[in-house]
Amino acid sequence: MKNKRQEKLLEIIDSHIVTTQEQLLEYLKVSGYNVTQATVSRDIKELRIIKTLLPTGEYYYTHNNIAIKQAMPVKLNSIFMESIKSIDWAGNFVVIKCYSGMANAVCASIDNESWDGLLGTIAGDDTIFMLLRTENHARSFAENIKDIIGK
């Protein structure tokens, strides 16, 4: 029952813009799942569902299967925008230059997300070195971060 409910919850957020847990509850009830707000809250946590900012300023529920650029949590966007000075890639390597003392925070944020093709990171005081599986992964990662930070 739990797995089916969670599958339905993911289906709902993939097919609708859902901005509140109350909306999720209603969609689930219409689908035959009579659950409480606490259950939905636990499901959100277990499924690692996040809220993402729409261009309108509203937040909606999404999950990690959505493109990185769309699914980036607002908190992570903020860390990146306030900490990263530049990002570049060569081959399957990415180098991120940060403001002094910020590389560890950015690196920890990167490590806590699931990034396609990321093999590992090393952070110093103001520089992060990343190894990605392929050159395409490195280019895609760097371009996504550049878009986020506006550089």
GROMACS .gro file of N, CA, C and O in nm, residues 72-129:
model
  232
   72MET      N    1   1.667   2.200  -0.884
   72MET     CA    2   1.761   2.253  -0.786
   72MET      C    3   1.687   2.324  -0.674
   72MET      O    4   1.613   2.417  -0.698
   73PRO      N    5   1.704   2.278  -0.550
   73PRO     CA    6   1.637   2.346  -0.440
   73PRO      C    7   1.682   2.491  -0.428
   73PRO      O    8   1.796   2.524  -0.456
   74VAL      N    9   1.590   2.576  -0.387
   74VAL     CA   10   1.619   2.719  -0.375
   74VAL      C   11   1.736   2.743  -0.281
   74VAL      O   12   1.822   2.827  -0.307
   75LYS      N   13   1.745   2.669  -0.172
   75LYS     CA   14   1.855   2.686  -0.075
   75LYS      C   15   1.989   2.660  -0.142
   75LYS      O   16   2.086   2.733  -0.121
   76LEU      N   17   1.995   2.556  -0.225
   76LEU     CA   18   2.118   2.523  -0.295
   76LEU      C   19   2.152   2.631  -0.396
   76LEU      O   20   2.267   2.671  -0.410
   77ASN      N   21   2.052   2.681  -0.467
   77ASN     CA   22   2.074   2.793  -0.559
   77ASN      C   23   2.140   2.909  -0.487
   77ASN      O   24   2.234   2.970  -0.537
   78SER      N   25   2.090   2.939  -0.369
   78SER     CA   26   2.140   3.051  -0.291
   78SER      C   27   2.286   3.028  -0.251
   78SER      O   28   2.369   3.118  -0.264
   79ILE      N   29   2.318   2.909  -0.206
   79ILE     CA   30   2.456   2.877  -0.168
   79ILE      C   31   2.548   2.895  -0.288
   79ILE      O   32   2.654   2.956  -0.279
   80PHE      N   33   2.505   2.843  -0.403
   80PHE     CA   34   2.587   2.854  -0.524
   80PHE      C   35   2.604   2.999  -0.567
   80PHE      O   36   2.714   3.043  -0.595
   81MET      N   37   2.495   3.075  -0.570
   81MET     CA   38   2.502   3.214  -0.618
   81MET      C   39   2.588   3.301  -0.528
   81MET      O   40   2.655   3.392  -0.575
   82GLU      N   41   2.586   3.274  -0.398
   82GLU     CA   42   2.660   3.358  -0.304
   82GLU      C   43   2.804   3.313  -0.284
   82GLU      O   44   2.883   3.387  -0.227
   83SER      N   45   2.839   3.193  -0.331
   83SER     CA   46   2.971   3.138  -0.300
   83SER      C   47   3.062   3.116  -0.419
   83SER      O   48   3.183   3.120  -0.406
   84ILE      N   49   3.005   3.090  -0.536
   84ILE     CA   50   3.085   3.054  -0.653
   84ILE      C   51   3.123   3.179  -0.734
   84ILE      O   52   3.037   3.258  -0.771
   85LYS      N   53   3.253   3.192  -0.760
   85LYS     CA   54   3.302   3.301  -0.844
   85LYS      C   55   3.308   3.259  -0.991
   85LYS      O   56   3.275   3.336  -1.079
   86SER      N   57   3.352   3.135  -1.016
   86SER     CA   58   3.362   3.087  -1.154
   86SER      C   59   3.363   2.935  -1.156
   86SER      O   60   3.390   2.870  -1.055
   87ILE      N   61   3.332   2.881  -1.274
   87ILE     CA   62   3.335   2.737  -1.293
   87ILE      C   63   3.383   2.711  -1.435
   87ILE      O   64   3.347   2.783  -1.528
   88ASP      N   65   3.468   2.610  -1.452
   88ASP     CA   66   3.517   2.573  -1.584
   88ASP      C   67   3.542   2.423  -1.586
   88ASP      O   68   3.548   2.358  -1.482
   89TRP      N   69   3.554   2.369  -1.706
   89TRP     CA   70   3.576   2.227  -1.721
   89TRP      C   71   3.677   2.200  -1.831
   89TRP      O   72   3.695   2.281  -1.922
   90ALA      N   73   3.746   2.088  -1.819
   90ALA     CA   74   3.839   2.041  -1.922
   90ALA      C   75   3.837   1.889  -1.916
   90ALA      O   76   3.856   1.830  -1.810
   91GLY      N   77   3.811   1.827  -2.030
   91GLY     CA   78   3.797   1.681  -2.030
   91GLY      C   79   3.684   1.644  -1.938
   91GLY      O   80   3.575   1.701  -1.945
   92ASN      N   81   3.708   1.550  -1.849
   92ASN     CA   82   3.604   1.511  -1.753
   92ASN      C   83   3.629   1.569  -1.614
   92ASN      O   84   3.580   1.516  -1.514
   93PHE      N   85   3.701   1.681  -1.608
   93PHE     CA   86   3.728   1.751  -1.482
   93PHE      C   87   3.651   1.883  -1.478
   93PHE      O   88   3.636   1.949  -1.580
   94VAL      N   89   3.607   1.921  -1.358
   94VAL     CA   90   3.544   2.051  -1.337
   94VAL      C   91   3.617   2.118  -1.221
   94VAL      O   92   3.649   2.053  -1.122
   95VAL      N   93   3.644   2.247  -1.236
   95VAL     CA   94   3.707   2.326  -1.130
   95VAL      C   95   3.614   2.442  -1.097
   95VAL      O   96   3.572   2.516  -1.186
   96ILE      N   97   3.581   2.455  -0.970
   96ILE     CA   98   3.495   2.564  -0.923
   96ILE      C   99   3.578   2.653  -0.832
   96ILE      O  100   3.639   2.607  -0.736
   97LYS      N  101   3.579   2.782  -0.864
   97LYS     CA  102   3.647   2.882  -0.781
   97LYS      C  103   3.542   2.950  -0.695
   97LYS      O  104   3.441   2.999  -0.745
   98CYS      N  105   3.567   2.953  -0.564
   98CYS     CA  106   3.472   3.011  -0.469
   98CYS      C  107   3.537   3.127  -0.395
   98CYS      O  108   3.659   3.145  -0.400
   99TYR      N  109   3.455   3.203  -0.324
   99TYR     CA  110   3.508   3.304  -0.236
   99TYR      C  111   3.579   3.234  -0.121
   99TYR      O  112   3.546   3.120  -0.085
  100SER      N  113   3.677   3.299  -0.065
  100SER     CA  114   3.760   3.240   0.040
  100SER      C  115   3.675   3.179   0.152
  100SER      O  116   3.584   3.242   0.205
  101GLY      N  117   3.705   3.054   0.184
  101GLY     CA  118   3.638   2.984   0.293
  101GLY      C  119   3.505   2.919   0.256
  101GLY      O  120   3.443   2.852   0.339
  102MET      N  121   3.459   2.934   0.132
  102MET     CA  122   3.327   2.884   0.093
  102MET      C  123   3.330   2.750   0.018
  102MET      O  124   3.226   2.688  -0.001
  103ALA      N  125   3.445   2.705  -0.025
  103ALA     CA  126   3.452   2.584  -0.108
  103ALA      C  127   3.397   2.461  -0.036
  103ALA      O  128   3.328   2.379  -0.097
  104ASN      N  129   3.423   2.448   0.093
  104ASN     CA  130   3.374   2.330   0.166
  104ASN      C  131   3.222   2.326   0.172
  104ASN      O  132   3.161   2.220   0.159
  105ALA      N  133   3.158   2.440   0.191
  105ALA     CA  134   3.011   2.444   0.196
  105ALA      C  135   2.951   2.409   0.061
  105ALA      O  136   2.856   2.330   0.052
  106VAL      N  137   3.007   2.464  -0.046
  106VAL     CA  138   2.958   2.434  -0.181
  106VAL      C  139   2.980   2.286  -0.211
  106VAL      O  140   2.891   2.217  -0.262
  107CYS      N  141   3.098   2.236  -0.178
  107CYS     CA  142   3.133   2.097  -0.205
  107CYS      C  143   3.040   2.002  -0.128
  107CYS      O  144   2.992   1.903  -0.183
  108ALA      N  145   3.011   2.034  -0.002
  108ALA     CA  146   2.920   1.950   0.077
  108ALA      C  147   2.781   1.950   0.014
  108ALA      O  148   2.714   1.846   0.008
  109SER      N  149   2.737   2.065  -0.037
  109SER     CA  150   2.607   2.073  -0.104
  109SER      C  151   2.604   1.987  -0.230
  109SER      O  152   2.506   1.918  -0.257
  110ILE      N  153   2.711   1.991  -0.305
  110ILE     CA  154   2.721   1.910  -0.427
  110ILE      C  155   2.720   1.762  -0.390
  110ILE      O  156   2.650   1.681  -0.451
  111ASP      N  157   2.798   1.725  -0.289
  111ASP     CA  158   2.806   1.584  -0.246
  111ASP      C  159   2.673   1.530  -0.195
  111ASP      O  160   2.646   1.411  -0.206
  112ASN      N  161   2.589   1.617  -0.140
  112ASN     CA  162   2.461   1.573  -0.084
  112ASN      C  163   2.351   1.555  -0.189
  112ASN      O  164   2.245   1.504  -0.158
  113GLU      N  165   2.377   1.598  -0.312
  113GLU     CA  166   2.281   1.581  -0.421
  113GLU      C  167   2.326   1.466  -0.509
  113GLU      O  168   2.442   1.426  -0.507
  114SER      N  169   2.234   1.412  -0.588
  114SER     CA  170   2.273   1.307  -0.682
  114SER      C  171   2.292   1.373  -0.819
  114SER      O  172   2.197   1.417  -0.881
  115TRP      N  173   2.418   1.382  -0.861
  115TRP     CA  174   2.453   1.445  -0.989
  115TRP      C  175   2.493   1.337  -1.086
  115TRP      O  176   2.579   1.254  -1.057
  116ASP      N  177   2.434   1.340  -1.203
  116ASP     CA  178   2.461   1.241  -1.305
  116ASP      C  179   2.608   1.244  -1.346
  116ASP      O  180   2.659   1.347  -1.388
  117GLY      N  181   2.676   1.133  -1.329
  117GLY     CA  182   2.814   1.119  -1.374
  117GLY      C  183   2.920   1.167  -1.277
  117GLY      O  184   3.040   1.155  -1.306
  118LEU      N  185   2.882   1.219  -1.161
  118LEU     CA  186   2.982   1.268  -1.065
  118LEU      C  187   3.047   1.151  -0.992
  118LEU      O  188   2.980   1.069  -0.930
  119LEU      N  189   3.179   1.144  -1.000
  119LEU     CA  190   3.254   1.037  -0.933
  119LEU      C  191   3.311   1.080  -0.799
  119LEU      O  192   3.319   1.001  -0.706
  120GLY      N  193   3.353   1.208  -0.788
  120GLY     CA  194   3.409   1.253  -0.662
  120GLY      C  195   3.446   1.400  -0.664
  120GLY      O  196   3.457   1.461  -0.770
  121THR      N  197   3.464   1.455  -0.543
  121THR     CA  198   3.499   1.595  -0.526
  121THR      C  199   3.610   1.609  -0.423
  121THR      O  200   3.623   1.526  -0.332
  122ILE      N  201   3.689   1.714  -0.439
  122ILE     CA  202   3.790   1.752  -0.339
  122ILE      C  203   3.779   1.903  -0.322
  122ILE      O  204   3.780   1.977  -0.421
  123ALA      N  205   3.769   1.950  -0.197
  123ALA     CA  206   3.757   2.093  -0.173
  123ALA      C  207   3.873   2.144  -0.090
  123ALA      O  208   3.915   2.080   0.006
  124GLY      N  209   3.922   2.259  -0.130
  124GLY     CA  210   4.018   2.333  -0.051
  124GLY      C  211   3.947   2.450   0.014
  124GLY      O  212   3.826   2.442   0.040
  125ASP      N  213   4.018   2.558   0.037
  125ASP     CA  214   3.958   2.677   0.098
  125ASP      C  215   3.870   2.753  -0.001
  125ASP      O  216   3.762   2.797   0.033
  126ASP      N  217   3.919   2.766  -0.125
  126ASP     CA  218   3.844   2.844  -0.224
  126ASP      C  219   3.832   2.774  -0.360
  126ASP      O  220   3.787   2.834  -0.457
  127THR      N  221   3.871   2.648  -0.368
  127THR     CA  222   3.867   2.576  -0.495
  127THR      C  223   3.812   2.435  -0.475
  127THR      O  224   3.844   2.369  -0.376
  128ILE      N  225   3.729   2.392  -0.571
  128ILE     CA  226   3.676   2.256  -0.570
  128ILE      C  227   3.720   2.188  -0.699
  128ILE      O  228   3.708   2.244  -0.808
  129PHE      N  229   3.773   2.069  -0.685
  129PHE     CA  230   3.812   1.987  -0.798
  129PHE      C  231   3.715   1.871  -0.806
  129PHE      O  232   3.690   1.803  -0.706
   0.00000   0.00000   0.00000
